[in-house]
PDB file of C-alpha atoms in Angstrom:
ATOM      1  CA  MET I  29    -115.867  14.109  15.128  1.00  0.00           C
ATOM      2  CA  LEU I  30    -119.532  14.225  14.044  1.00  0.00           C
ATOM      3  CA  PHE I  31    -120.720  17.650  15.254  1.00  0.00           C
ATOM      4  CA  MET I  32    -117.832  19.392  13.133  1.00  0.00           C
ATOM      5  CA  TRP I  33    -118.728  18.171   9.960  1.00  0.00           C
ATOM      6  CA  TYR I  34    -122.900  18.272  10.770  1.00  0.00           C
ATOM      7  CA  TYR I  35    -122.107  21.928  11.740  1.00  0.00           C
ATOM      8  CA  ILE I  36    -120.323  22.643   7.847  1.00  0.00           C
ATOM      9  CA  SER I  37    -122.683  20.579   6.481  1.00  0.00           C
ATOM     10  CA  VAL I  38    -125.565  22.821   8.398  1.00  0.00           C
ATOM     11  CA  ALA I  39    -123.279  26.244   7.272  1.00  0.00           C
ATOM     12  CA  LYS I  40    -123.233  25.503   3.883  1.00  0.00           C
ATOM     13  CA  GLN I  41    -127.216  24.865   3.445  1.00  0.00           C
ATOM     14  CA  TYR I  42    -127.573  28.297   5.940  1.00  0.00           C
ATOM     15  CA  GLN I  43    -125.048  30.225   3.352  1.00  0.00           C
ATOM     16  CA  HIS I  44    -127.122  29.076   0.687  1.00  0.00           C
ATOM     17  CA  GLN I  45    -130.478  29.767   1.399  1.00  0.00           C
ATOM     18  CA  GLY I  46    -129.498  33.118   2.582  1.00  0.00           C
ATOM     19  CA  LEU I  47    -130.311  32.583   6.217  1.00  0.00           C
ATOM     20  CA  SER I  48    -128.037  33.940   9.254  1.00  0.00           C
ATOM     21  CA  LEU I  49    -125.454  33.070  11.613  1.00  0.00           C
ATOM     22  CA  THR I  50    -127.826  33.191  14.511  1.00  0.00           C
ATOM     23  CA  ASP I  51    -130.212  30.690  12.994  1.00  0.00           C
ATOM     24  CA  LEU I  52    -127.690  28.255  12.428  1.00  0.00           C
ATOM     25  CA  ILE I  53    -126.597  28.074  15.933  1.00  0.00           C
ATOM     26  CA  ASP I  54    -130.176  28.048  16.980  1.00  0.00           C
ATOM     27  CA  GLU I  55    -130.717  24.677  14.753  1.00  0.00           C
ATOM     28  CA  VAL I  56    -127.560  22.993  16.079  1.00  0.00           C
ATOM     29  CA  ILE I  57    -128.430  24.055  20.427  1.00  0.00           C
ATOM     30  CA  ASP I  58    -132.002  22.203  19.347  1.00  0.00           C
ATOM     31  CA  ARG I  59    -130.325  19.033  17.833  1.00  0.00           C
ATOM     32  CA  PHE I  60    -127.495  18.803  20.452  1.00  0.00           C
ATOM     33  CA  GLY I  61    -128.202  21.080  23.625  1.00  0.00           C
ATOM     34  CA  SER I  62    -125.945  23.481  24.993  1.00  0.00           C
ATOM     35  CA  PRO I  63    -123.007  23.967  23.661  1.00  0.00           C
ATOM     36  CA  SER I  64    -119.981  23.337  25.392  1.00  0.00           C
ATOM     37  CA  ARG I  65    -117.037  25.766  25.979  1.00  0.00           C
ATOM     38  CA  PRO I  66    -115.111  24.879  22.832  1.00  0.00           C
ATOM     39  CA  ALA I  67    -118.342  24.862  20.865  1.00  0.00           C
ATOM     40  CA  GLU I  68    -119.178  28.475  22.224  1.00  0.00           C
ATOM     41  CA  ARG I  69    -115.557  29.502  20.781  1.00  0.00           C
ATOM     42  CA  LEU I  70    -116.405  28.133  17.684  1.00  0.00           C
ATOM     43  CA  PHE I  71    -120.095  30.204  17.647  1.00  0.00           C
ATOM     44  CA  LEU I  72    -118.177  33.351  18.723  1.00  0.00           C
ATOM     45  CA  VAL I  73    -115.157  33.119  16.400  1.00  0.00           C
ATOM     46  CA  SER I  74    -117.647  31.838  13.275  1.00  0.00           C
ATOM     47  CA  ARG I  75    -119.589  35.377  14.009  1.00  0.00           C
ATOM     48  CA  ILE I  76    -116.833  37.838  13.951  1.00  0.00           C
ATOM     49  CA  ARG I  77    -115.712  35.867  10.951  1.00  0.00           C
ATOM     50  CA  VAL I  78    -119.184  36.428   8.867  1.00  0.00           C
ATOM     51  CA  GLN I  79    -119.556  39.830  10.798  1.00  0.00           C
ATOM     52  CA  ALA I  80    -115.675  40.837   9.268  1.00  0.00           C
ATOM     53  CA  ARG I  81    -116.128  39.906   6.347  1.00  0.00           C
ATOM     54  CA  ARG I  82    -119.574  41.956   5.574  1.00  0.00           C
ATOM     55  CA  LEU I  83    -117.504  44.845   7.378  1.00  0.00           C
ATOM     56  CA  GLY I  84    -114.914  44.242   4.462  1.00  0.00           C
ATOM     57  CA  ILE I  85    -111.888  42.629   7.030  1.00  0.00           C
ATOM     58  CA  GLY I  86    -109.959  40.495   5.303  1.00  0.00           C
ATOM     59  CA  SER I  87    -107.848  39.030   8.204  1.00  0.00           C
ATOM     60  CA  ILE I  88    -107.691  39.393  11.852  1.00  0.00           C
ATOM     61  CA  LEU I  89    -104.437  38.236  12.952  1.00  0.00           C
ATOM     62  CA  ASP I  90    -102.839  37.914  16.752  1.00  0.00           C
ATOM     63  CA  GLU I  91     -99.461  38.891  17.265  1.00  0.00           C
ATOM     64  CA  GLY I  92     -98.635  38.040  20.548  1.00  0.00           C
ATOM     65  CA  GLN I  93     -98.635  41.620  22.242  1.00  0.00           C
ATOM     66  CA  THR I  94    -101.478  43.128  19.669  1.00  0.00           C
ATOM     67  CA  LEU I  95    -104.090  42.602  17.763  1.00  0.00           C
ATOM     68  CA  LEU I  96    -103.679  43.319  13.738  1.00  0.00           C
ATOM     69  CA  ILE I  97    -107.171  44.413  11.707  1.00  0.00           C
ATOM     70  CA  VAL I  98    -106.623  44.357   8.098  1.00  0.00           C
ATOM     71  CA  TRP I  99    -108.970  45.248   5.708  1.00  0.00           C
ATOM     72  CA  ALA I 100    -109.324  43.491   1.914  1.00  0.00           C
ATOM     73  CA  ASP I 101    -112.365  45.747   0.907  1.00  0.00           C
ATOM     74  CA  GLU I 102    -112.367  49.363   2.026  1.00  0.00           C
ATOM     75  CA  GLU I 103    -115.888  49.936   0.338  1.00  0.00           C
ATOM     76  CA  PRO I 104    -117.744  49.252   3.502  1.00  0.00           C
ATOM     77  CA  MET I 105    -115.839  51.521   5.750  1.00  0.00           C
ATOM     78  CA  ARG I 106    -116.442  54.229   3.635  1.00  0.00           C
ATOM     79  CA  ARG I 107    -119.988  54.762   5.341  1.00  0.00           C
ATOM     80  CA  TRP I 108    -118.229  54.362   8.909  1.00  0.00           C
ATOM     81  CA  ASN I 109    -118.663  57.534  10.900  1.00  0.00           C
ATOM     82  CA  MET I 110    -116.177  57.091  13.025  1.00  0.00           C
ATOM     83  CA  ASN I 111    -117.241  59.544  15.995  1.00  0.00           C
ATOM     84  CA  ARG I 112    -119.926  57.232  16.682  1.00  0.00           C
ATOM     85  CA  LEU I 113    -118.241  54.317  18.177  1.00  0.00           C
ATOM     86  CA  PRO I 114    -117.926  54.550  21.691  1.00  0.00           C
ATOM     87  CA  HIS I 115    -115.107  55.991  22.525  1.00  0.00           C
ATOM     88  CA  SER I 116    -114.569  52.654  24.937  1.00  0.00           C
ATOM     89  CA  TYR I 117    -113.489  51.212  21.451  1.00  0.00           C
ATOM     90  CA  MET I 118    -111.724  54.198  19.343  1.00  0.00           C
ATOM     91  CA  SER I 119    -109.058  54.348  22.719  1.00  0.00           C
ATOM     92  CA  LYS I 120    -107.904  51.758  21.885  1.00  0.00           C
ATOM     93  CA  LEU I 121    -107.506  51.661  17.695  1.00  0.00           C
ATOM     94  CA  HIS I 122    -104.120  52.735  16.881  1.00  0.00           C
ATOM     95  CA  PHE I 123    -104.686  53.286  13.062  1.00  0.00           C
ATOM     96  CA  LEU I 124    -101.542  52.709  10.659  1.00  0.00           C
ATOM     97  CA  PRO I 125    -100.166  54.607   7.900  1.00  0.00           C
ATOM     98  CA  GLY I 126    -100.960  52.948   4.074  1.00  0.00           C
ATOM     99  CA  ALA I 127    -102.377  50.360   2.623  1.00  0.00           C
ATOM    100  CA  PRO I 128    -104.333  48.307   2.548  1.00  0.00           C
ATOM    101  CA  ALA I 129    -106.234  50.256   5.929  1.00  0.00           C
ATOM    102  CA  ARG I 130    -104.676  48.422   8.922  1.00  0.00           C
ATOM    103  CA  VAL I 131    -105.366  49.005  13.081  1.00  0.00           C
ATOM    104  CA  ARG I 132    -103.602  47.350  15.673  1.00  0.00           C
ATOM    105  CA  ILE I 133    -104.713  46.995  19.390  1.00  0.00           C
ATOM    106  CA  LYS I 134    -103.068  45.997  22.417  1.00  0.00           C
ATOM    107  CA  LYS I 135    -104.081  43.359  24.137  1.00  0.00           C
ATOM    108  CA  THR I 136    -103.053  45.194  27.080  1.00  0.00           C
ATOM    109  CA  ASP I 137    -105.832  47.925  26.390  1.00  0.00           C
ATOM    110  CA  ILE I 138    -108.436  45.343  26.368  1.00  0.00           C
ATOM    111  CA  GLN I 139    -110.563  43.900  29.486  1.00  0.00           C
ATOM    112  CA  GLY I 140    -111.424  40.568  29.570  1.00  0.00           C
ATOM    113  CA  ASN I 141    -111.633  37.985  26.815  1.00  0.00           C
ATOM    114  CA  THR I 142    -110.556  38.532  23.925  1.00  0.00           C
ATOM    115  CA  ALA I 143    -112.576  37.271  21.267  1.00  0.00           C
ATOM    116  CA  LYS I 144    -116.027  38.505  22.862  1.00  0.00           C
ATOM    117  CA  TRP I 145    -114.255  42.309  22.617  1.00  0.00           C
ATOM    118  CA  MET I 146    -114.070  41.700  19.322  1.00  0.00           C
ATOM    119  CA  SER I 147    -117.534  40.589  18.710  1.00  0.00           C
ATOM    120  CA  ASP I 148    -118.264  43.459  20.510  1.00  0.00           C
ATOM    121  CA  PHE I 149    -116.769  45.934  18.664  1.00  0.00           C
ATOM    122  CA  ILE I 150    -116.898  44.483  15.420  1.00  0.00           C
ATOM    123  CA  GLU I 151    -120.948  44.540  16.303  1.00  0.00           C
ATOM    124  CA  GLU I 152    -120.632  48.515  16.976  1.00  0.00           C
ATOM    125  CA  ILE I 153    -119.314  49.187  13.939  1.00  0.00           C
ATOM    126  CA  THR I 154    -121.702  47.154  11.760  1.00  0.00           C
ATOM    127  CA  LYS I 155    -125.141  48.879  13.653  1.00  0.00           C
ATOM    128  CA  GLU I 156    -123.224  51.995  13.010  1.00  0.00           C
ATOM    129  CA  ILE I 157    -122.477  50.789   8.892  1.00  0.00           C
ATOM    130  CA  TYR I 158    -125.866  48.964   8.472  1.00  0.00           C
ATOM    131  CA  SER I 159    -128.076  50.238  10.947  1.00  0.00           C
ATOM    132  CA  GLY I 160    -131.628  49.273   9.798  1.00  0.00           C
ATOM    133  CA  GLU I 161    -130.653  46.384   7.589  1.00  0.00           C
ATOM    134  CA  LYS I 162    -130.842  42.263   8.818  1.00  0.00           C
ATOM    135  CA  ARG I 163    -127.841  41.469   9.976  1.00  0.00           C
ATOM    136  CA  ALA I 164    -125.622  38.060  10.239  1.00  0.00           C
TER     137      ALA I 164
END
């Protein structure tokens, strides 16, 4: 429990100073050693949240058989060239009509760990949109 309070406190300081999530994770590992599996998952989910927010994604919902990505702000995505996203990702995306922008992904289409896949997917989009800029 103490670890969580420390993590939250340091996260606020890092955010205020404009430092990256990677810097924060490195700091926590330096202080506490190799993270447990739950801590690793927390770091992975935190990375997804930071990256998703930067892309204007408002929520990623687990609907049981599918994941639903909902954009709260579509402005960052206007620079996204979907043709540059690897086919291994594009083939899994089902764009839904209407606003806000939404994408549904069948979990059965994802090989391996769903959270890791989502992190990699969001990183691919981030690289395409923000190539050359410092990332979280």
